[in-house]
Amino acid sequence: MTDERKPMDMKAAFSLQGRRALVTGSARGIGKAIALAFAEYGATVAVHGVRAGDTLDRTLAEVRALSPRSAAVTGDLAEPGAASRIVAAAADAIGAPDILVINASVQLRRPWLEVTPDEALLQMQVNFHASLQLIQAAVPAMRQQGWGRIVTVGSVQEQRPHPDMIVYAASKSALENLMRNLAKQIGPDGITINNLCPGVFATDRNLEALANPTYAEQVRARIPVRDFAEPQDAAGAALLLCSAAGRYITGTTLCVDGGMSVA
Ligand code: NAP
């Protein structure tokens, strides 16, 4: 904390040298872009996927090219106890994480009258319950060193819920509430927590829907900057929130949505 109070050398303020970051769901998409940016700025990164495989291996190789001591961890956040096992595996591989980005999520498109209890529970388990458990597992080590950064990845759907993703949208709003509540409780320990809200990103989960040109144009028309985001568009915001540059930002939501939440 002390060195962060000197007048800012802005390059140093964004450096993550010596930091250890766990980014869930970082084999691909937004999580991968965040993992690569963190590695480029000096952090040792634990990349995470549901299970071992080529995608996770390739991402780890790219991350290691920037930050050689980085490692991969696996685990399905739908399973009881997975969150604490993932944090423990990251700690074994790279040391206890002092940066935690909760990026993995499950999103099921379904008209609300057709949502089954199992589908609802799965989304709440992965997007909300497991997020709380990840934070519970990671905070003690952050507390011990008096420094930590947590980013929950929310969604523009907290402001603009999609009719066919009613549970997903609610799970992200619950996570945002959790984030604000925790900001008050862990701030005195030198730990910040913020919510990064993507709008419409061109990632795997949207490929099928955006492949329909009519639908893609309708969506584009609702975005003030008139374009979809690329995964790396979220990386700068995550870097701000997780570096010394963001030490005075906590309990807030940062939208990376081309203005969609205010349109
Ligand atoms: P994505 O490309 O669909 O990737 C999802 C990631 O989550 C994958 O790495 C996946 O692991 C992991 N994951 C899925 N189910 C999991 C489970 N049960 N346990 C553990 N990990 C699991 O995602 P994205 O589009 O980059 O989205 C990243 C975050 O941004 C999510 O929280 C999403 O809700 C949020 N978001 C995205 C958009 C968008 O337009 N894309 C908009 C708003 C919010 P595997 O690779 O191993 O399958």
PDB file of C-alpha atoms and ligand atoms in Angstrom:
ATOM      1  CA  MET A   1       0.000   0.000   0.000  1.00  0.00           C
ATOM      2  CA  THR A   2       2.696   2.531   0.974  1.00  0.00           C
ATOM      3  CA  ASP A   3       4.499   2.714  -2.381  1.00  0.00           C
ATOM      4  CA  GLU A   4       1.114   3.286  -4.049  1.00  0.00           C
ATOM      5  CA  ARG A   5       0.755   6.604  -2.175  1.00  0.00           C
ATOM      6  CA  LYS A   6       3.738   8.284  -3.857  1.00  0.00           C
ATOM      7  CA  PRO A   7       3.075  10.514  -6.890  1.00  0.00           C
ATOM      8  CA  MET A   8       2.316   8.190  -9.741  1.00  0.00           C
ATOM      9  CA  ASP A   9       4.779   6.907 -12.281  1.00  0.00           C
ATOM     10  CA  MET A  10       1.991   5.843 -14.635  1.00  0.00           C
ATOM     11  CA  LYS A  11       3.919   3.023 -16.307  1.00  0.00           C
ATOM     12  CA  ALA A  12       4.778   1.554 -12.914  1.00  0.00           C
ATOM     13  CA  ALA A  13       1.188   2.092 -11.757  1.00  0.00           C
ATOM     14  CA  PHE A  14      -0.095  -0.306 -14.409  1.00  0.00           C
ATOM     15  CA  SER A  15       2.633  -2.887 -13.851  1.00  0.00           C
ATOM     16  CA  LEU A  16       1.647  -6.250 -12.354  1.00  0.00           C
ATOM     17  CA  GLN A  17       5.239  -7.313 -11.751  1.00  0.00           C
ATOM     18  CA  GLY A  18       5.383  -9.794  -8.866  1.00  0.00           C
ATOM     19  CA  ARG A  19       1.599 -10.322  -8.833  1.00  0.00           C
ATOM     20  CA  ARG A  20      -0.111 -13.708  -9.107  1.00  0.00           C
ATOM     21  CA  ALA A  21      -3.425 -13.744 -10.948  1.00  0.00           C
ATOM     22  CA  LEU A  22      -6.105 -16.415 -11.228  1.00  0.00           C
ATOM     23  CA  VAL A  23      -8.471 -15.773 -14.141  1.00  0.00           C
ATOM     24  CA  THR A  24     -11.352 -18.241 -14.326  1.00  0.00           C
ATOM     25  CA  GLY A  25     -12.610 -19.259 -17.759  1.00  0.00           C
ATOM     26  CA  SER A  26      -9.444 -18.002 -19.420  1.00  0.00           C
ATOM     27  CA  ALA A  27      -8.848 -20.731 -21.988  1.00  0.00           C
ATOM     28  CA  ARG A  28     -10.692 -18.533 -24.492  1.00  0.00           C
ATOM     29  CA  GLY A  29     -12.721 -15.368 -24.986  1.00  0.00           C
ATOM     30  CA  ILE A  30     -12.591 -12.393 -22.632  1.00  0.00           C
ATOM     31  CA  GLY A  31     -10.787 -14.353 -19.899  1.00  0.00           C
ATOM     32  CA  LYS A  32      -7.985 -15.283 -22.285  1.00  0.00           C
ATOM     33  CA  ALA A  33      -7.529 -11.647 -23.361  1.00  0.00           C
ATOM     34  CA  ILE A  34      -7.330 -10.603 -19.696  1.00  0.00           C
ATOM     35  CA  ALA A  35      -4.834 -13.401 -18.893  1.00  0.00           C
ATOM     36  CA  LEU A  36      -2.603 -12.335 -21.814  1.00  0.00           C
ATOM     37  CA  ALA A  37      -2.708  -8.673 -20.787  1.00  0.00           C
ATOM     38  CA  PHE A  38      -1.841  -9.540 -17.174  1.00  0.00           C
ATOM     39  CA  ALA A  39       1.068 -11.701 -18.356  1.00  0.00           C
ATOM     40  CA  GLU A  40       2.295  -8.908 -20.641  1.00  0.00           C
ATOM     41  CA  TYR A  41       2.237  -6.503 -17.685  1.00  0.00           C
ATOM     42  CA  GLY A  42       4.299  -8.827 -15.505  1.00  0.00           C
ATOM     43  CA  ALA A  43       1.911 -11.047 -13.545  1.00  0.00           C
ATOM     44  CA  THR A  44       2.319 -14.780 -13.188  1.00  0.00           C
ATOM     45  CA  VAL A  45      -1.025 -16.148 -14.300  1.00  0.00           C
ATOM     46  CA  ALA A  46      -3.053 -19.244 -13.501  1.00  0.00           C
ATOM     47  CA  VAL A  47      -5.208 -19.793 -16.569  1.00  0.00           C
ATOM     48  CA  HIS A  48      -8.291 -21.904 -16.010  1.00  0.00           C
ATOM     49  CA  GLY A  49     -10.602 -24.097 -18.037  1.00  0.00           C
ATOM     50  CA  VAL A  50     -13.232 -26.680 -17.187  1.00  0.00           C
ATOM     51  CA  ARG A  51     -10.904 -29.501 -18.184  1.00  0.00           C
ATOM     52  CA  ALA A  52      -7.490 -30.137 -19.718  1.00  0.00           C
ATOM     53  CA  GLY A  53      -7.340 -29.977 -23.503  1.00  0.00           C
ATOM     54  CA  ASP A  54      -5.854 -28.360 -26.598  1.00  0.00           C
ATOM     55  CA  THR A  55      -7.545 -24.976 -26.129  1.00  0.00           C
ATOM     56  CA  LEU A  56      -6.225 -24.604 -22.582  1.00  0.00           C
ATOM     57  CA  ASP A  57      -2.768 -25.863 -23.658  1.00  0.00           C
ATOM     58  CA  ARG A  58      -2.570 -23.357 -26.496  1.00  0.00           C
ATOM     59  CA  THR A  59      -3.628 -20.486 -24.247  1.00  0.00           C
ATOM     60  CA  LEU A  60      -1.102 -21.485 -21.599  1.00  0.00           C
ATOM     61  CA  ALA A  61       1.647 -21.543 -24.241  1.00  0.00           C
ATOM     62  CA  GLU A  62       0.718 -17.992 -25.342  1.00  0.00           C
ATOM     63  CA  VAL A  63       0.609 -16.776 -21.746  1.00  0.00           C
ATOM     64  CA  ARG A  64       3.922 -18.485 -20.901  1.00  0.00           C
ATOM     65  CA  ALA A  65       5.592 -16.774 -23.857  1.00  0.00           C
ATOM     66  CA  LEU A  66       4.954 -13.535 -21.920  1.00  0.00           C
ATOM     67  CA  SER A  67       5.196 -14.848 -18.350  1.00  0.00           C
ATOM     68  CA  PRO A  68       7.102 -18.147 -18.168  1.00  0.00           C
ATOM     69  CA  ARG A  69       6.124 -19.238 -14.644  1.00  0.00           C
ATOM     70  CA  SER A  70       2.408 -19.198 -15.463  1.00  0.00           C
ATOM     71  CA  ALA A  71       0.399 -22.420 -15.139  1.00  0.00           C
ATOM     72  CA  ALA A  72      -2.963 -23.968 -15.962  1.00  0.00           C
ATOM     73  CA  VAL A  73      -5.593 -25.212 -13.515  1.00  0.00           C
ATOM     74  CA  THR A  74      -8.861 -27.009 -14.234  1.00  0.00           C
ATOM     75  CA  GLY A  75     -12.213 -27.501 -12.572  1.00  0.00           C
ATOM     76  CA  ASP A  76     -15.940 -27.424 -13.272  1.00  0.00           C
ATOM     77  CA  LEU A  77     -17.494 -24.659 -11.161  1.00  0.00           C
ATOM     78  CA  ALA A  78     -20.822 -26.480 -11.318  1.00  0.00           C
ATOM     79  CA  GLU A  79     -19.356 -29.111  -8.966  1.00  0.00           C
ATOM     80  CA  PRO A  80     -19.515 -28.663  -5.197  1.00  0.00           C
ATOM     81  CA  GLY A  81     -16.138 -27.699  -3.754  1.00  0.00           C
ATOM     82  CA  ALA A  82     -14.613 -26.917  -7.169  1.00  0.00           C
ATOM     83  CA  ALA A  83     -14.076 -23.221  -6.402  1.00  0.00           C
ATOM     84  CA  SER A  84     -11.860 -23.836  -3.382  1.00  0.00           C
ATOM     85  CA  ARG A  85     -10.019 -26.630  -5.206  1.00  0.00           C
ATOM     86  CA  ILE A  86      -9.293 -24.273  -8.121  1.00  0.00           C
ATOM     87  CA  VAL A  87      -7.912 -21.567  -5.807  1.00  0.00           C
ATOM     88  CA  ALA A  88      -5.802 -24.196  -3.985  1.00  0.00           C
ATOM     89  CA  ALA A  89      -4.482 -25.580  -7.285  1.00  0.00           C
ATOM     90  CA  ALA A  90      -3.567 -22.063  -8.419  1.00  0.00           C
ATOM     91  CA  ALA A  91      -1.777 -21.455  -5.118  1.00  0.00           C
ATOM     92  CA  ASP A  92       0.195 -24.688  -5.553  1.00  0.00           C
ATOM     93  CA  ALA A  93       1.127 -23.797  -9.121  1.00  0.00           C
ATOM     94  CA  ILE A  94       1.992 -20.084  -8.909  1.00  0.00           C
ATOM     95  CA  GLY A  95       1.608 -19.098  -5.230  1.00  0.00           C
ATOM     96  CA  ALA A  96      -1.543 -17.761  -3.560  1.00  0.00           C
ATOM     97  CA  PRO A  97      -3.347 -15.480  -6.038  1.00  0.00           C
ATOM     98  CA  ASP A  98      -3.452 -11.800  -5.070  1.00  0.00           C
ATOM     99  CA  ILE A  99      -5.558 -11.025  -8.149  1.00  0.00           C
ATOM    100  CA  LEU A 100      -8.767 -12.933  -8.824  1.00  0.00           C
ATOM    101  CA  VAL A 101     -10.833 -12.379 -11.956  1.00  0.00           C
ATOM    102  CA  ILE A 102     -14.146 -14.229 -11.808  1.00  0.00           C
ATOM    103  CA  ASN A 103     -14.844 -14.530 -15.506  1.00  0.00           C
ATOM    104  CA  ALA A 104     -16.245 -18.026 -16.155  1.00  0.00           C
ATOM    105  CA  SER A 105     -19.998 -18.212 -16.518  1.00  0.00           C
ATOM    106  CA  VAL A 106     -22.820 -20.300 -17.879  1.00  0.00           C
ATOM    107  CA  GLN A 107     -25.430 -18.609 -20.064  1.00  0.00           C
ATOM    108  CA  LEU A 108     -28.458 -20.513 -21.317  1.00  0.00           C
ATOM    109  CA  ARG A 109     -30.858 -18.965 -23.820  1.00  0.00           C
ATOM    110  CA  ARG A 110     -34.424 -20.090 -23.176  1.00  0.00           C
ATOM    111  CA  PRO A 111     -37.864 -18.399 -23.118  1.00  0.00           C
ATOM    112  CA  TRP A 112     -38.532 -17.806 -19.411  1.00  0.00           C
ATOM    113  CA  LEU A 113     -41.574 -20.094 -19.195  1.00  0.00           C
ATOM    114  CA  GLU A 114     -39.405 -22.988 -20.422  1.00  0.00           C
ATOM    115  CA  VAL A 115     -36.496 -22.595 -18.010  1.00  0.00           C
ATOM    116  CA  THR A 116     -36.146 -25.811 -15.995  1.00  0.00           C
ATOM    117  CA  PRO A 117     -35.133 -25.866 -12.328  1.00  0.00           C
ATOM    118  CA  ASP A 118     -31.861 -27.623 -13.249  1.00  0.00           C
ATOM    119  CA  GLU A 119     -30.969 -24.948 -15.812  1.00  0.00           C
ATOM    120  CA  ALA A 120     -31.748 -22.204 -13.329  1.00  0.00           C
ATOM    121  CA  LEU A 121     -29.701 -23.863 -10.586  1.00  0.00           C
ATOM    122  CA  LEU A 122     -26.731 -24.467 -12.892  1.00  0.00           C
ATOM    123  CA  GLN A 123     -26.511 -20.784 -13.854  1.00  0.00           C
ATOM    124  CA  MET A 124     -26.897 -19.636 -10.244  1.00  0.00           C
ATOM    125  CA  GLN A 125     -24.320 -22.204  -9.075  1.00  0.00           C
ATOM    126  CA  VAL A 126     -21.598 -21.269 -11.573  1.00  0.00           C
ATOM    127  CA  ASN A 127     -22.267 -17.541 -11.871  1.00  0.00           C
ATOM    128  CA  PHE A 128     -23.143 -16.723  -8.261  1.00  0.00           C
ATOM    129  CA  HIS A 129     -22.502 -19.441  -5.635  1.00  0.00           C
ATOM    130  CA  ALA A 130     -19.135 -20.489  -7.059  1.00  0.00           C
ATOM    131  CA  SER A 131     -18.126 -16.814  -7.294  1.00  0.00           C
ATOM    132  CA  LEU A 132     -18.735 -16.344  -3.576  1.00  0.00           C
ATOM    133  CA  GLN A 133     -16.771 -19.525  -2.895  1.00  0.00           C
ATOM    134  CA  LEU A 134     -13.856 -18.366  -5.084  1.00  0.00           C
ATOM    135  CA  ILE A 135     -13.745 -15.107  -3.121  1.00  0.00           C
ATOM    136  CA  GLN A 136     -13.996 -16.920   0.232  1.00  0.00           C
ATOM    137  CA  ALA A 137     -11.072 -19.138  -0.783  1.00  0.00           C
ATOM    138  CA  ALA A 138      -8.876 -16.345  -2.152  1.00  0.00           C
ATOM    139  CA  VAL A 139      -9.372 -13.516   0.346  1.00  0.00           C
ATOM    140  CA  PRO A 140      -7.508 -14.931   3.382  1.00  0.00           C
ATOM    141  CA  ALA A 141      -4.126 -14.873   1.575  1.00  0.00           C
ATOM    142  CA  MET A 142      -4.865 -11.397   0.160  1.00  0.00           C
ATOM    143  CA  ARG A 143      -5.741 -10.235   3.680  1.00  0.00           C
ATOM    144  CA  GLN A 144      -2.513 -11.650   5.034  1.00  0.00           C
ATOM    145  CA  GLN A 145      -0.421  -9.598   2.636  1.00  0.00           C
ATOM    146  CA  GLY A 146      -2.662  -6.521   2.889  1.00  0.00           C
ATOM    147  CA  TRP A 147      -3.176  -6.305  -0.870  1.00  0.00           C
ATOM    148  CA  GLY A 148      -5.645  -7.874  -3.234  1.00  0.00           C
ATOM    149  CA  ARG A 149      -7.700  -7.248  -6.327  1.00  0.00           C
ATOM    150  CA  ILE A 150     -10.962  -8.954  -7.250  1.00  0.00           C
ATOM    151  CA  VAL A 151     -12.914  -8.386 -10.443  1.00  0.00           C
ATOM    152  CA  THR A 152     -16.293  -9.965 -11.005  1.00  0.00           C
ATOM    153  CA  VAL A 153     -17.288 -10.109 -14.651  1.00  0.00           C
ATOM    154  CA  GLY A 154     -20.896  -9.030 -14.883  1.00  0.00           C
ATOM    155  CA  SER A 155     -22.937  -8.156 -17.926  1.00  0.00           C
ATOM    156  CA  VAL A 156     -24.773  -5.323 -19.630  1.00  0.00           C
ATOM    157  CA  GLN A 157     -27.767  -7.516 -18.821  1.00  0.00           C
ATOM    158  CA  GLU A 158     -27.685  -6.155 -15.257  1.00  0.00           C
ATOM    159  CA  GLN A 159     -29.099  -2.979 -16.880  1.00  0.00           C
ATOM    160  CA  ARG A 160     -30.688  -4.406 -20.027  1.00  0.00           C
ATOM    161  CA  PRO A 161     -31.871  -7.982 -19.318  1.00  0.00           C
ATOM    162  CA  HIS A 162     -32.452 -10.136 -22.391  1.00  0.00           C
ATOM    163  CA  PRO A 163     -35.905 -11.823 -22.366  1.00  0.00           C
ATOM    164  CA  ASP A 164     -34.406 -15.235 -23.173  1.00  0.00           C
ATOM    165  CA  MET A 165     -31.696 -15.106 -20.495  1.00  0.00           C
ATOM    166  CA  ILE A 166     -33.734 -14.293 -17.416  1.00  0.00           C
ATOM    167  CA  VAL A 167     -31.743 -16.394 -14.915  1.00  0.00           C
ATOM    168  CA  TYR A 168     -28.366 -15.479 -16.379  1.00  0.00           C
ATOM    169  CA  ALA A 169     -29.207 -11.762 -16.082  1.00  0.00           C
ATOM    170  CA  ALA A 170     -30.432 -12.222 -12.497  1.00  0.00           C
ATOM    171  CA  SER A 171     -27.287 -14.178 -11.561  1.00  0.00           C
ATOM    172  CA  LYS A 172     -25.130 -11.277 -12.763  1.00  0.00           C
ATOM    173  CA  SER A 173     -27.211  -8.760 -10.790  1.00  0.00           C
ATOM    174  CA  ALA A 174     -26.806 -10.915  -7.678  1.00  0.00           C
ATOM    175  CA  LEU A 175     -23.058 -10.951  -8.254  1.00  0.00           C
ATOM    176  CA  GLU A 176     -23.011  -7.157  -8.573  1.00  0.00           C
ATOM    177  CA  ASN A 177     -24.820  -6.835  -5.235  1.00  0.00           C
ATOM    178  CA  LEU A 178     -22.336  -9.228  -3.634  1.00  0.00           C
ATOM    179  CA  MET A 179     -19.484  -7.137  -5.026  1.00  0.00           C
ATOM    180  CA  ARG A 180     -20.818  -3.884  -3.490  1.00  0.00           C
ATOM    181  CA  ASN A 181     -21.454  -5.563  -0.154  1.00  0.00           C
ATOM    182  CA  LEU A 182     -17.956  -7.055  -0.020  1.00  0.00           C
ATOM    183  CA  ALA A 183     -16.247  -3.810  -1.081  1.00  0.00           C
ATOM    184  CA  LYS A 184     -17.140  -2.323   2.309  1.00  0.00           C
ATOM    185  CA  GLN A 185     -15.969  -5.376   4.205  1.00  0.00           C
ATOM    186  CA  ILE A 186     -12.627  -6.065   2.520  1.00  0.00           C
ATOM    187  CA  GLY A 187     -11.562  -2.522   1.683  1.00  0.00           C
ATOM    188  CA  PRO A 188      -9.863  -2.079   5.088  1.00  0.00           C
ATOM    189  CA  ASP A 189      -7.685  -5.118   4.255  1.00  0.00           C
ATOM    190  CA  GLY A 190      -6.243  -3.449   1.154  1.00  0.00           C
ATOM    191  CA  ILE A 191      -8.463  -5.455  -1.167  1.00  0.00           C
ATOM    192  CA  THR A 192     -10.549  -3.862  -3.905  1.00  0.00           C
ATOM    193  CA  ILE A 193     -13.436  -5.526  -5.698  1.00  0.00           C
ATOM    194  CA  ASN A 194     -15.178  -4.241  -8.796  1.00  0.00           C
ATOM    195  CA  ASN A 195     -17.557  -5.431 -11.474  1.00  0.00           C
ATOM    196  CA  LEU A 196     -16.524  -5.305 -15.130  1.00  0.00           C
ATOM    197  CA  CYS A 197     -19.572  -5.422 -17.402  1.00  0.00           C
ATOM    198  CA  PRO A 198     -19.150  -6.482 -21.011  1.00  0.00           C
ATOM    199  CA  GLY A 199     -21.715  -5.576 -23.645  1.00  0.00           C
ATOM    200  CA  VAL A 200     -21.770  -7.709 -26.795  1.00  0.00           C
ATOM    201  CA  PHE A 201     -18.435  -9.383 -27.468  1.00  0.00           C
ATOM    202  CA  ALA A 202     -17.585 -11.506 -30.482  1.00  0.00           C
ATOM    203  CA  THR A 203     -16.786 -14.648 -28.478  1.00  0.00           C
ATOM    204  CA  ASP A 204     -17.790 -18.298 -28.824  1.00  0.00           C
ATOM    205  CA  ARG A 205     -21.055 -17.899 -26.931  1.00  0.00           C
ATOM    206  CA  ASN A 206     -22.305 -15.319 -29.444  1.00  0.00           C
ATOM    207  CA  LEU A 207     -20.984 -16.832 -32.666  1.00  0.00           C
ATOM    208  CA  GLU A 208     -24.167 -18.631 -33.634  1.00  0.00           C
ATOM    209  CA  ALA A 209     -26.532 -15.740 -32.832  1.00  0.00           C
ATOM    210  CA  LEU A 210     -24.351 -13.104 -34.529  1.00  0.00           C
ATOM    211  CA  ALA A 211     -23.916 -15.281 -37.617  1.00  0.00           C
ATOM    212  CA  ASN A 212     -27.500 -14.287 -38.485  1.00  0.00           C
ATOM    213  CA  PRO A 213     -26.985 -10.980 -40.367  1.00  0.00           C
ATOM    214  CA  THR A 214     -30.474  -9.641 -39.571  1.00  0.00           C
ATOM    215  CA  TYR A 215     -30.079 -10.286 -35.845  1.00  0.00           C
ATOM    216  CA  ALA A 216     -26.498  -8.952 -35.892  1.00  0.00           C
ATOM    217  CA  GLU A 217     -27.690  -5.678 -37.456  1.00  0.00           C
ATOM    218  CA  GLN A 218     -30.493  -5.336 -34.886  1.00  0.00           C
ATOM    219  CA  VAL A 219     -27.995  -5.783 -32.064  1.00  0.00           C
ATOM    220  CA  ARG A 220     -25.483  -3.395 -33.647  1.00  0.00           C
ATOM    221  CA  ALA A 221     -28.199  -0.736 -33.939  1.00  0.00           C
ATOM    222  CA  ARG A 222     -28.681  -0.872 -30.143  1.00  0.00           C
ATOM    223  CA  ILE A 223     -25.006  -0.186 -29.455  1.00  0.00           C
ATOM    224  CA  PRO A 224     -24.072   3.527 -29.533  1.00  0.00           C
ATOM    225  CA  VAL A 225     -20.594   2.845 -30.993  1.00  0.00           C
ATOM    226  CA  ARG A 226     -22.248   0.570 -33.598  1.00  0.00           C
ATOM    227  CA  ASP A 227     -19.809  -2.309 -33.269  1.00  0.00           C
ATOM    228  CA  PHE A 228     -19.308  -5.507 -31.299  1.00  0.00           C
ATOM    229  CA  ALA A 229     -16.362  -5.740 -28.952  1.00  0.00           C
ATOM    230  CA  GLU A 230     -13.334  -7.983 -29.369  1.00  0.00           C
ATOM    231  CA  PRO A 231     -12.095  -9.885 -26.278  1.00  0.00           C
ATOM    232  CA  GLN A 232      -9.078  -7.595 -25.896  1.00  0.00           C
ATOM    233  CA  ASP A 233     -11.426  -4.608 -25.457  1.00  0.00           C
ATOM    234  CA  ALA A 234     -11.973  -5.791 -21.870  1.00  0.00           C
ATOM    235  CA  ALA A 235      -8.271  -6.172 -21.073  1.00  0.00           C
ATOM    236  CA  GLY A 236      -7.440  -2.521 -20.416  1.00  0.00           C
ATOM    237  CA  ALA A 237     -10.322  -2.134 -17.977  1.00  0.00           C
ATOM    238  CA  ALA A 238      -9.237  -5.271 -16.102  1.00  0.00           C
ATOM    239  CA  LEU A 239      -5.660  -4.031 -15.973  1.00  0.00           C
ATOM    240  CA  LEU A 240      -6.788  -0.711 -14.501  1.00  0.00           C
ATOM    241  CA  LEU A 241      -8.889  -2.422 -11.822  1.00  0.00           C
ATOM    242  CA  CYS A 242      -6.146  -4.928 -10.900  1.00  0.00           C
ATOM    243  CA  SER A 243      -3.072  -2.699 -10.821  1.00  0.00           C
ATOM    244  CA  ALA A 244      -1.838   0.013  -8.474  1.00  0.00           C
ATOM    245  CA  ALA A 245      -3.482   2.491 -10.865  1.00  0.00           C
ATOM    246  CA  GLY A 246      -6.861   1.251  -9.605  1.00  0.00           C
ATOM    247  CA  ARG A 247      -6.094   1.338  -5.882  1.00  0.00           C
ATOM    248  CA  TYR A 248      -8.807   3.942  -5.199  1.00  0.00           C
ATOM    249  CA  ILE A 249     -11.506   2.224  -7.255  1.00  0.00           C
ATOM    250  CA  THR A 250     -13.694  -0.222  -5.365  1.00  0.00           C
ATOM    251  CA  GLY A 251     -17.353  -1.191  -5.138  1.00  0.00           C
ATOM    252  CA  THR A 252     -18.104   0.044  -8.614  1.00  0.00           C
ATOM    253  CA  THR A 253     -19.149  -1.189 -12.035  1.00  0.00           C
ATOM    254  CA  LEU A 254     -17.116  -0.460 -15.127  1.00  0.00           C
ATOM    255  CA  CYS A 255     -19.088  -1.025 -18.325  1.00  0.00           C
ATOM    256  CA  VAL A 256     -17.207  -2.092 -21.430  1.00  0.00           C
ATOM    257  CA  ASP A 257     -20.251  -2.061 -23.642  1.00  0.00           C
ATOM    258  CA  GLY A 258     -19.941   0.618 -26.306  1.00  0.00           C
ATOM    259  CA  GLY A 259     -22.598   2.593 -24.412  1.00  0.00           C
ATOM    260  CA  MET A 260     -25.227  -0.139 -24.582  1.00  0.00           C
ATOM    261  CA  SER A 261     -26.249   0.182 -20.922  1.00  0.00           C
ATOM    262  CA  VAL A 262     -27.257   3.815 -21.405  1.00  0.00           C
ATOM    263  CA  ALA A 263     -28.841   3.471 -24.849  1.00  0.00           C
TER     264      ALA A 263
HETATM  265  P1  NAP B   1     -16.827 -17.790 -23.465  1.00  0.00           P
HETATM  266  O1  NAP B   1     -15.979 -17.454 -24.638  1.00  0.00           O
HETATM  267  O2  NAP B   1     -18.154 -18.416 -23.665  1.00  0.00           O
HETATM  268  O3  NAP B   1     -15.956 -18.660 -22.460  1.00  0.00           O
HETATM  269  C1  NAP B   1     -16.536 -19.056 -21.254  1.00  0.00           C
HETATM  270  C2  NAP B   1     -15.457 -19.503 -20.318  1.00  0.00           C
HETATM  271  O4  NAP B   1     -16.101 -19.940 -19.104  1.00  0.00           O
HETATM  272  C3  NAP B   1     -14.694 -20.662 -20.894  1.00  0.00           C
HETATM  273  O5  NAP B   1     -13.321 -20.495 -20.675  1.00  0.00           O
HETATM  274  C4  NAP B   1     -15.238 -21.860 -20.137  1.00  0.00           C
HETATM  275  O6  NAP B   1     -14.277 -22.868 -19.908  1.00  0.00           O
HETATM  276  C5  NAP B   1     -15.651 -21.252 -18.808  1.00  0.00           C
HETATM  277  N1  NAP B   1     -16.722 -22.016 -18.196  1.00  0.00           N
HETATM  278  C6  NAP B   1     -17.965 -22.271 -18.706  1.00  0.00           C
HETATM  279  N2  NAP B   1     -18.642 -23.087 -17.881  1.00  0.00           N
HETATM  280  C7  NAP B   1     -17.826 -23.343 -16.819  1.00  0.00           C
HETATM  281  C8  NAP B   1     -17.954 -24.143 -15.676  1.00  0.00           C
HETATM  282  N3  NAP B   1     -19.046 -24.857 -15.403  1.00  0.00           N
HETATM  283  N4  NAP B   1     -16.908 -24.205 -14.818  1.00  0.00           N
HETATM  284  C9  NAP B   1     -15.779 -23.508 -15.063  1.00  0.00           C
HETATM  285  N5  NAP B   1     -15.587 -22.740 -16.153  1.00  0.00           N
HETATM  286  C10 NAP B   1     -16.609 -22.671 -17.034  1.00  0.00           C
HETATM  287  O7  NAP B   1     -17.086 -16.527 -22.544  1.00  0.00           O
HETATM  288  P2  NAP B   1     -16.953 -14.967 -22.867  1.00  0.00           P
HETATM  289  O8  NAP B   1     -17.943 -14.614 -23.902  1.00  0.00           O
HETATM  290  O9  NAP B   1     -15.534 -14.621 -23.049  1.00  0.00           O
HETATM  291  O10 NAP B   1     -17.502 -14.358 -21.486  1.00  0.00           O
HETATM  292  C11 NAP B   1     -16.657 -14.146 -20.400  1.00  0.00           C
HETATM  293  C12 NAP B   1     -17.462 -13.480 -19.307  1.00  0.00           C
HETATM  294  O11 NAP B   1     -18.046 -12.279 -19.798  1.00  0.00           O
HETATM  295  C13 NAP B   1     -18.621 -14.325 -18.778  1.00  0.00           C
HETATM  296  O12 NAP B   1     -18.765 -14.120 -17.394  1.00  0.00           O
HETATM  297  C14 NAP B   1     -19.825 -13.748 -19.480  1.00  0.00           C
HETATM  298  O13 NAP B   1     -21.017 -13.940 -18.741  1.00  0.00           O
HETATM  299  C15 NAP B   1     -19.439 -12.286 -19.553  1.00  0.00           C
HETATM  300  N6  NAP B   1     -20.116 -11.590 -20.643  1.00  0.00           N
HETATM  301  C16 NAP B   1     -19.859 -11.888 -21.918  1.00  0.00           C
HETATM  302  C17 NAP B   1     -20.516 -11.201 -22.918  1.00  0.00           C
HETATM  303  C18 NAP B   1     -20.273 -11.474 -24.378  1.00  0.00           C
HETATM  304  O14 NAP B   1     -20.847 -10.780 -25.213  1.00  0.00           O
HETATM  305  N7  NAP B   1     -19.439 -12.423 -24.743  1.00  0.00           N
HETATM  306  C19 NAP B   1     -21.454 -10.216 -22.597  1.00  0.00           C
HETATM  307  C20 NAP B   1     -21.700  -9.932 -21.266  1.00  0.00           C
HETATM  308  C21 NAP B   1     -21.018 -10.629 -20.286  1.00  0.00           C
HETATM  309  P3  NAP B   1     -13.844 -23.872 -21.123  1.00  0.00           P
HETATM  310  O15 NAP B   1     -13.037 -23.025 -22.073  1.00  0.00           O
HETATM  311  O16 NAP B   1     -13.009 -24.907 -20.456  1.00  0.00           O
HETATM  312  O17 NAP B   1     -15.101 -24.391 -21.721  1.00  0.00           O
END
